[in-house]
Amino acid sequence: MKILILGGTKEAAKLAGELVEDGHDVTSSLAGRTKEPNPIKGDTRIGGFGGVTGLISYLQENRIELLIDCTHPFAKQISANAIEAAKAANVNLETRTREPWQKHEGDHWIEVQNLEEARDELPKNARVLLALGSQYIDLFKTRDDVFFLVRMVDQPDKELPLPNHQILLGMPSRDWQEEQDLLKSNTITHIVCRNSGSSGAYAKIEAARNMNIPVIMVSR
Ligand code: NAP
């Protein structure tokens, strides 16, 4: 089959590899947020389609038979576009969304509905591990009474607008002990993150549980 995967996640890259192995003609689509994405089996295209109409044209022009939405659970716009475009172009759509993390005994989660609420929950003088994509950082710039340790995959092109911050480049560790060391050495008092459900990002939640650090968790 000719398959288009809307990706940008580890699961999408893995799925592309499996479908290529099975003999399908697979193209993975990335938004272009990461400067050097890991190689993915099959073809890759990078950049937005130009809204729903652009995605419809892409599906038609490339004779896509199956569209798979395997994007991040908080990438809401592209998922909405996929539903509309697949319907209009009469292409089958399969949606694969990760399950959210579940709260366990010992977790100290403050569950909020959005990032604005997360920002407002932070107490004065908090030292925060901010585990969010670069496009969501701006919102926290009014909190000049808080220190932010900002974990990012790529060095940002421009200075972050946060008054008190330090950038930590790289992916999160999968080892909760390493995450615990990071929280300790930076005397982190709070974590802000979204409930992405990613196994690769879960170690910080375990570390926070062990250290009784509150996690301000943006719900799905
Ligand atoms: P979004 O808000 O849902 O999408 C904004 C626009 O970006 C879409 O309208 C689309 O532009 C373009 N786009 C998004 N995903 C695309 C894809 N896979 N291929 C081509 N164009 C795409 O998405 P987002 O939250 O910015 O996330 C962008 C990408 O990063 C997603 O692929 C997602 O899987 C990945 N990602 C996101 C997060 C996160 O925290 N949101 C975390 C890890 C990975 P057009 O309308 O022009 O087509």
mmCIF file of C-alpha atoms and ligand atoms in Angstrom:
data_model
loop_
_atom_site.group_PDB
_atom_site.id
_atom_site.type_symbol
_atom_site.label_atom_id
_atom_site.label_comp_id
_atom_site.label_asym_id
_atom_site.label_seq_id
_atom_site.Cartn_x
_atom_site.Cartn_y
_atom_site.Cartn_z
ATOM 1 C CA MET A 1 0.000 0.000 0.000
ATOM 2 C CA LYS A 2 0.984 3.609 -0.436
ATOM 3 C CA ILE A 3 1.008 4.933 3.112
ATOM 4 C CA LEU A 4 1.539 8.397 4.559
ATOM 5 C CA ILE A 5 2.492 8.513 8.246
ATOM 6 C CA LEU A 6 2.073 11.788 10.093
ATOM 7 C CA GLY A 7 4.974 11.402 12.470
ATOM 8 C CA GLY A 8 7.357 13.303 14.682
ATOM 9 C CA THR A 9 7.363 10.634 17.392
ATOM 10 C CA LYS A 10 9.523 7.580 18.159
ATOM 11 C CA GLU A 11 6.478 5.359 17.665
ATOM 12 C CA ALA A 12 5.922 6.779 14.164
ATOM 13 C CA ALA A 13 9.533 6.081 13.160
ATOM 14 C CA LYS A 14 9.275 2.523 14.485
ATOM 15 C CA LEU A 15 6.013 1.981 12.639
ATOM 16 C CA ALA A 16 7.528 3.281 9.381
ATOM 17 C CA GLY A 17 10.350 0.722 9.728
ATOM 18 C CA GLU A 18 7.872 -2.120 10.297
ATOM 19 C CA LEU A 19 5.661 -1.148 7.354
ATOM 20 C CA VAL A 20 8.667 -0.805 5.024
ATOM 21 C CA GLU A 21 9.827 -4.276 6.130
ATOM 22 C CA ASP A 22 6.360 -5.556 5.224
ATOM 23 C CA GLY A 23 6.840 -4.217 1.693
ATOM 24 C CA HIS A 24 4.684 -1.085 1.812
ATOM 25 C CA ASP A 25 5.561 2.180 0.104
ATOM 26 C CA VAL A 26 5.866 4.461 3.134
ATOM 27 C CA THR A 27 6.401 8.205 3.435
ATOM 28 C CA SER A 28 6.821 9.775 6.857
ATOM 29 C CA SER A 29 5.837 13.386 7.275
ATOM 30 C CA LEU A 30 7.586 15.627 9.800
ATOM 31 C CA ALA A 31 6.661 19.191 10.698
ATOM 32 C CA GLY A 32 10.320 20.254 10.713
ATOM 33 C CA ARG A 33 10.537 21.238 14.381
ATOM 34 C CA THR A 34 13.775 19.273 15.034
ATOM 35 C CA LYS A 35 16.929 20.423 13.250
ATOM 36 C CA GLU A 36 18.411 16.973 12.723
ATOM 37 C CA PRO A 37 15.732 14.294 12.998
ATOM 38 C CA ASN A 38 16.896 10.696 13.278
ATOM 39 C CA PRO A 39 16.794 8.801 9.970
ATOM 40 C CA ILE A 40 13.513 6.985 9.264
ATOM 41 C CA LYS A 41 13.069 3.994 6.970
ATOM 42 C CA GLY A 42 11.186 4.734 3.741
ATOM 43 C CA ASP A 43 10.751 8.238 2.344
ATOM 44 C CA THR A 44 10.550 11.376 4.430
ATOM 45 C CA ARG A 45 8.976 14.728 3.649
ATOM 46 C CA ILE A 46 9.405 17.755 5.900
ATOM 47 C CA GLY A 47 7.200 20.801 6.510
ATOM 48 C CA GLY A 48 3.515 21.697 6.791
ATOM 49 C CA PHE A 49 1.124 20.820 3.987
ATOM 50 C CA GLY A 50 -0.644 24.180 4.010
ATOM 51 C CA GLY A 51 -3.679 23.311 6.110
ATOM 52 C CA VAL A 52 -6.449 20.879 5.274
ATOM 53 C CA THR A 53 -6.567 21.817 1.575
ATOM 54 C CA GLY A 54 -2.819 21.252 1.255
ATOM 55 C CA LEU A 55 -3.099 17.855 2.906
ATOM 56 C CA ILE A 56 -6.023 16.886 0.643
ATOM 57 C CA SER A 57 -3.930 17.810 -2.429
ATOM 58 C CA TYR A 58 -0.960 15.831 -1.121
ATOM 59 C CA LEU A 59 -3.098 12.737 -0.529
ATOM 60 C CA GLN A 60 -4.636 12.970 -3.988
ATOM 61 C CA GLU A 61 -1.505 13.867 -5.951
ATOM 62 C CA ASN A 62 0.507 11.099 -4.303
ATOM 63 C CA ARG A 63 -2.310 8.545 -4.531
ATOM 64 C CA ILE A 64 -2.072 7.758 -0.818
ATOM 65 C CA GLU A 65 -4.190 4.732 0.120
ATOM 66 C CA LEU A 66 -3.790 4.880 3.899
ATOM 67 C CA LEU A 67 -3.100 7.842 6.177
ATOM 68 C CA ILE A 68 -1.772 7.034 9.642
ATOM 69 C CA ASP A 69 -1.816 9.720 12.305
ATOM 70 C CA CYS A 70 0.951 8.800 14.729
ATOM 71 C CA THR A 71 1.694 12.317 15.923
ATOM 72 C CA HIS A 72 2.275 13.493 19.481
ATOM 73 C CA PRO A 73 -0.966 13.476 21.524
ATOM 74 C CA PHE A 74 -0.730 17.254 22.012
ATOM 75 C CA ALA A 75 -0.303 17.963 18.290
ATOM 76 C CA LYS A 76 -4.004 18.701 17.947
ATOM 77 C CA GLN A 77 -4.106 20.781 14.769
ATOM 78 C CA ILE A 78 -2.505 18.230 12.474
ATOM 79 C CA SER A 79 -4.715 15.465 13.895
ATOM 80 C CA ALA A 80 -7.841 17.538 13.243
ATOM 81 C CA ASN A 81 -6.572 18.284 9.717
ATOM 82 C CA ALA A 82 -5.958 14.568 9.133
ATOM 83 C CA ILE A 83 -9.575 13.693 9.973
ATOM 84 C CA GLU A 84 -10.967 16.342 7.656
ATOM 85 C CA ALA A 85 -8.548 15.723 4.787
ATOM 86 C CA ALA A 86 -8.900 11.924 4.866
ATOM 87 C CA LYS A 87 -12.669 12.277 4.663
ATOM 88 C CA ALA A 88 -12.539 14.776 1.808
ATOM 89 C CA ALA A 89 -9.975 12.754 -0.168
ATOM 90 C CA ASN A 90 -11.724 9.467 0.621
ATOM 91 C CA VAL A 91 -8.580 7.938 2.129
ATOM 92 C CA ASN A 92 -8.661 5.535 5.066
ATOM 93 C CA LEU A 93 -7.342 7.055 8.287
ATOM 94 C CA GLU A 94 -5.847 5.132 11.175
ATOM 95 C CA THR A 95 -5.142 7.040 14.384
ATOM 96 C CA ARG A 96 -2.559 5.766 16.832
ATOM 97 C CA THR A 97 -2.364 7.816 19.987
ATOM 98 C CA ARG A 98 -0.286 6.917 23.021
ATOM 99 C CA GLU A 99 -2.134 6.242 26.248
ATOM 100 C CA PRO A 100 -1.604 8.912 28.907
ATOM 101 C CA TRP A 101 0.510 8.109 31.976
ATOM 102 C CA GLN A 102 -1.505 6.940 34.961
ATOM 103 C CA LYS A 103 -0.980 8.316 38.434
ATOM 104 C CA HIS A 104 0.618 5.839 40.856
ATOM 105 C CA GLU A 105 0.810 5.719 44.624
ATOM 106 C CA GLY A 106 3.348 8.268 45.805
ATOM 107 C CA ASP A 107 2.917 10.547 42.795
ATOM 108 C CA HIS A 108 2.311 14.133 43.754
ATOM 109 C CA TRP A 109 0.622 15.476 40.630
ATOM 110 C CA ILE A 110 -1.126 18.789 40.345
ATOM 111 C CA GLU A 111 -3.300 18.200 37.311
ATOM 112 C CA VAL A 112 -4.176 21.244 35.237
ATOM 113 C CA GLN A 113 -6.051 21.772 31.991
ATOM 114 C CA ASN A 114 -3.571 23.943 30.124
ATOM 115 C CA LEU A 115 -0.168 25.615 30.275
ATOM 116 C CA GLU A 116 -1.591 28.913 31.561
ATOM 117 C CA GLU A 117 -2.892 27.060 34.612
ATOM 118 C CA ALA A 118 0.471 25.301 34.984
ATOM 119 C CA ARG A 119 2.258 28.661 34.987
ATOM 120 C CA ASP A 120 -0.113 30.074 37.590
ATOM 121 C CA GLU A 121 0.297 27.058 39.898
ATOM 122 C CA LEU A 122 4.023 27.704 40.367
ATOM 123 C CA PRO A 123 4.798 29.209 43.753
ATOM 124 C CA LYS A 124 7.154 32.163 44.139
ATOM 125 C CA ASN A 125 10.848 31.157 44.183
ATOM 126 C CA ALA A 126 10.165 27.715 42.710
ATOM 127 C CA ARG A 127 12.995 26.004 40.799
ATOM 128 C CA VAL A 128 11.322 24.301 37.871
ATOM 129 C CA LEU A 129 12.271 21.649 35.340
ATOM 130 C CA LEU A 130 10.326 22.835 32.290
ATOM 131 C CA ALA A 131 9.911 19.837 30.012
ATOM 132 C CA LEU A 132 8.111 21.434 27.077
ATOM 133 C CA GLY A 133 8.739 22.148 23.396
ATOM 134 C CA SER A 134 10.358 25.499 22.618
ATOM 135 C CA GLN A 135 7.112 26.888 21.167
ATOM 136 C CA TYR A 136 5.469 26.769 24.622
ATOM 137 C CA ILE A 137 8.152 28.596 26.619
ATOM 138 C CA ASP A 138 6.992 32.179 25.947
ATOM 139 C CA LEU A 139 4.004 31.724 28.192
ATOM 140 C CA PHE A 140 6.241 31.487 31.277
ATOM 141 C CA LYS A 141 8.107 34.758 30.712
ATOM 142 C CA THR A 142 5.997 36.691 33.217
ATOM 143 C CA ARG A 143 7.325 34.487 36.043
ATOM 144 C CA ASP A 144 10.453 36.457 36.903
ATOM 145 C CA ASP A 145 10.160 35.103 40.467
ATOM 146 C CA VAL A 146 10.883 31.528 39.295
ATOM 147 C CA PHE A 147 14.020 29.737 38.012
ATOM 148 C CA PHE A 148 13.522 27.471 34.986
ATOM 149 C CA LEU A 149 15.748 24.626 33.873
ATOM 150 C CA VAL A 150 14.597 24.209 30.277
ATOM 151 C CA ARG A 151 15.275 20.890 28.573
ATOM 152 C CA MET A 152 15.361 21.153 24.773
ATOM 153 C CA VAL A 153 16.518 18.957 21.881
ATOM 154 C CA ASP A 154 18.053 21.829 19.873
ATOM 155 C CA GLN A 155 19.763 25.042 20.893
ATOM 156 C CA PRO A 156 17.086 27.738 20.342
ATOM 157 C CA ASP A 157 17.735 30.220 17.519
ATOM 158 C CA LYS A 158 17.041 33.198 19.743
ATOM 159 C CA GLU A 159 17.434 33.985 23.426
ATOM 160 C CA LEU A 160 14.664 32.495 25.560
ATOM 161 C CA PRO A 161 12.348 35.182 26.960
ATOM 162 C CA LEU A 162 12.551 33.759 30.506
ATOM 163 C CA PRO A 163 14.247 36.104 32.992
ATOM 164 C CA ASN A 164 15.871 33.315 35.095
ATOM 165 C CA HIS A 165 16.724 30.192 33.207
ATOM 166 C CA GLN A 166 19.314 27.677 32.148
ATOM 167 C CA ILE A 167 19.104 25.508 29.035
ATOM 168 C CA LEU A 168 19.772 21.790 29.230
ATOM 169 C CA LEU A 169 20.326 20.414 25.736
ATOM 170 C CA GLY A 170 19.387 16.845 24.895
ATOM 171 C CA MET A 171 16.749 14.189 25.250
ATOM 172 C CA PRO A 172 15.459 13.085 28.663
ATOM 173 C CA SER A 173 17.199 10.083 30.194
ATOM 174 C CA ARG A 174 15.264 6.814 30.384
ATOM 175 C CA ASP A 175 16.999 6.082 33.701
ATOM 176 C CA TRP A 176 15.134 7.446 36.729
ATOM 177 C CA GLN A 177 18.359 7.581 38.752
ATOM 178 C CA GLU A 178 19.924 9.924 36.214
ATOM 179 C CA GLU A 179 16.797 12.057 36.271
ATOM 180 C CA GLN A 180 16.915 12.043 40.074
ATOM 181 C CA ASP A 181 20.546 13.225 39.988
ATOM 182 C CA LEU A 182 19.537 16.025 37.649
ATOM 183 C CA LEU A 183 16.702 17.138 39.919
ATOM 184 C CA LYS A 184 18.972 16.998 42.981
ATOM 185 C CA SER A 185 21.953 18.811 41.479
ATOM 186 C CA ASN A 186 19.707 21.641 40.290
ATOM 187 C CA THR A 187 17.656 21.710 43.512
ATOM 188 C CA ILE A 188 14.484 21.417 41.465
ATOM 189 C CA THR A 189 11.288 21.936 43.464
ATOM 190 C CA HIS A 190 8.675 21.412 40.686
ATOM 191 C CA ILE A 191 8.337 19.811 37.257
ATOM 192 C CA VAL A 192 6.045 21.178 34.570
ATOM 193 C CA CYS A 193 5.140 18.784 31.774
ATOM 194 C CA ARG A 194 2.227 17.524 29.687
ATOM 195 C CA ASN A 195 0.816 14.048 29.978
ATOM 196 C CA SER A 196 2.388 12.829 26.747
ATOM 197 C CA GLY A 197 2.475 9.181 27.791
ATOM 198 C CA SER A 198 5.884 8.690 26.206
ATOM 199 C CA SER A 199 7.969 5.889 27.731
ATOM 200 C CA GLY A 200 11.120 7.850 26.859
ATOM 201 C CA ALA A 201 10.040 10.782 29.018
ATOM 202 C CA TYR A 202 8.662 8.826 31.979
ATOM 203 C CA ALA A 203 11.848 8.553 34.076
ATOM 204 C CA LYS A 204 11.448 12.113 35.391
ATOM 205 C CA ILE A 205 8.007 11.174 36.728
ATOM 206 C CA GLU A 206 9.513 8.220 38.607
ATOM 207 C CA ALA A 207 12.333 10.405 39.928
ATOM 208 C CA ALA A 208 9.829 13.031 41.110
ATOM 209 C CA ARG A 209 7.801 10.300 42.861
ATOM 210 C CA ASN A 210 10.897 9.073 44.705
ATOM 211 C CA MET A 211 11.825 12.592 45.765
ATOM 212 C CA ASN A 212 8.261 13.708 46.517
ATOM 213 C CA ILE A 213 8.574 16.579 44.040
ATOM 214 C CA PRO A 214 5.267 17.982 42.757
ATOM 215 C CA VAL A 215 4.622 17.514 39.048
ATOM 216 C CA ILE A 216 2.360 20.095 37.464
ATOM 217 C CA MET A 217 0.832 17.883 34.833
ATOM 218 C CA VAL A 218 -1.143 19.273 31.917
ATOM 219 C CA SER A 219 -3.882 16.729 31.189
ATOM 220 C CA ARG A 220 -4.901 15.591 27.732
HETATM 221 P P1 NAP B 1 0.204 20.943 15.568
HETATM 222 O O1 NAP B 1 0.045 22.139 16.423
HETATM 223 O O2 NAP B 1 -0.847 19.922 15.592
HETATM 224 O O3 NAP B 1 0.406 21.381 14.064
HETATM 225 C C1 NAP B 1 0.659 22.716 13.622
HETATM 226 C C2 NAP B 1 0.956 22.660 12.138
HETATM 227 O O4 NAP B 1 2.228 22.053 11.908
HETATM 228 C C3 NAP B 1 -0.023 21.798 11.355
HETATM 229 O O5 NAP B 1 -1.192 22.512 11.026
HETATM 230 C C4 NAP B 1 0.818 21.418 10.148
HETATM 231 O O6 NAP B 1 0.939 22.508 9.239
HETATM 232 C C5 NAP B 1 2.192 21.243 10.748
HETATM 233 N N1 NAP B 1 2.442 19.839 11.139
HETATM 234 C C6 NAP B 1 2.300 19.272 12.367
HETATM 235 N N2 NAP B 1 2.674 17.996 12.347
HETATM 236 C C7 NAP B 1 3.058 17.740 11.080
HETATM 237 C C8 NAP B 1 3.569 16.596 10.440
HETATM 238 N N3 NAP B 1 3.787 15.441 11.110
HETATM 239 N N4 NAP B 1 3.867 16.690 9.113
HETATM 240 C C9 NAP B 1 3.678 17.855 8.446
HETATM 241 N N5 NAP B 1 3.218 18.960 9.008
HETATM 242 C C10 NAP B 1 2.910 18.920 10.312
HETATM 243 O O7 NAP B 1 1.590 20.230 15.864
HETATM 244 P P2 NAP B 1 2.757 20.556 16.917
HETATM 245 O O8 NAP B 1 2.236 20.363 18.290
HETATM 246 O O9 NAP B 1 3.395 21.843 16.528
HETATM 247 O O10 NAP B 1 3.742 19.345 16.599
HETATM 248 C C11 NAP B 1 4.460 19.309 15.382
HETATM 249 C C12 NAP B 1 5.076 17.947 15.188
HETATM 250 O O11 NAP B 1 5.972 17.672 16.231
HETATM 251 C C13 NAP B 1 4.079 16.801 15.135
HETATM 252 O O12 NAP B 1 4.413 16.019 14.022
HETATM 253 C C14 NAP B 1 4.268 16.047 16.415
HETATM 254 O O13 NAP B 1 4.095 14.665 16.267
HETATM 255 C C15 NAP B 1 5.689 16.408 16.796
HETATM 256 N N6 NAP B 1 5.867 16.519 18.230
HETATM 257 C C16 NAP B 1 5.096 17.393 18.917
HETATM 258 C C17 NAP B 1 5.251 17.502 20.271
HETATM 259 C C18 NAP B 1 4.389 18.446 21.053
HETATM 260 O O14 NAP B 1 4.709 18.645 22.221
HETATM 261 N N7 NAP B 1 3.349 19.021 20.499
HETATM 262 C C19 NAP B 1 6.194 16.720 20.941
HETATM 263 C C20 NAP B 1 6.968 15.831 20.217
HETATM 264 C C21 NAP B 1 6.793 15.750 18.857
HETATM 265 P P3 NAP B 1 -0.011 22.631 7.962
HETATM 266 O O15 NAP B 1 -1.337 23.040 8.484
HETATM 267 O O16 NAP B 1 0.676 23.656 7.133
HETATM 268 O O17 NAP B 1 -0.058 21.286 7.310
#
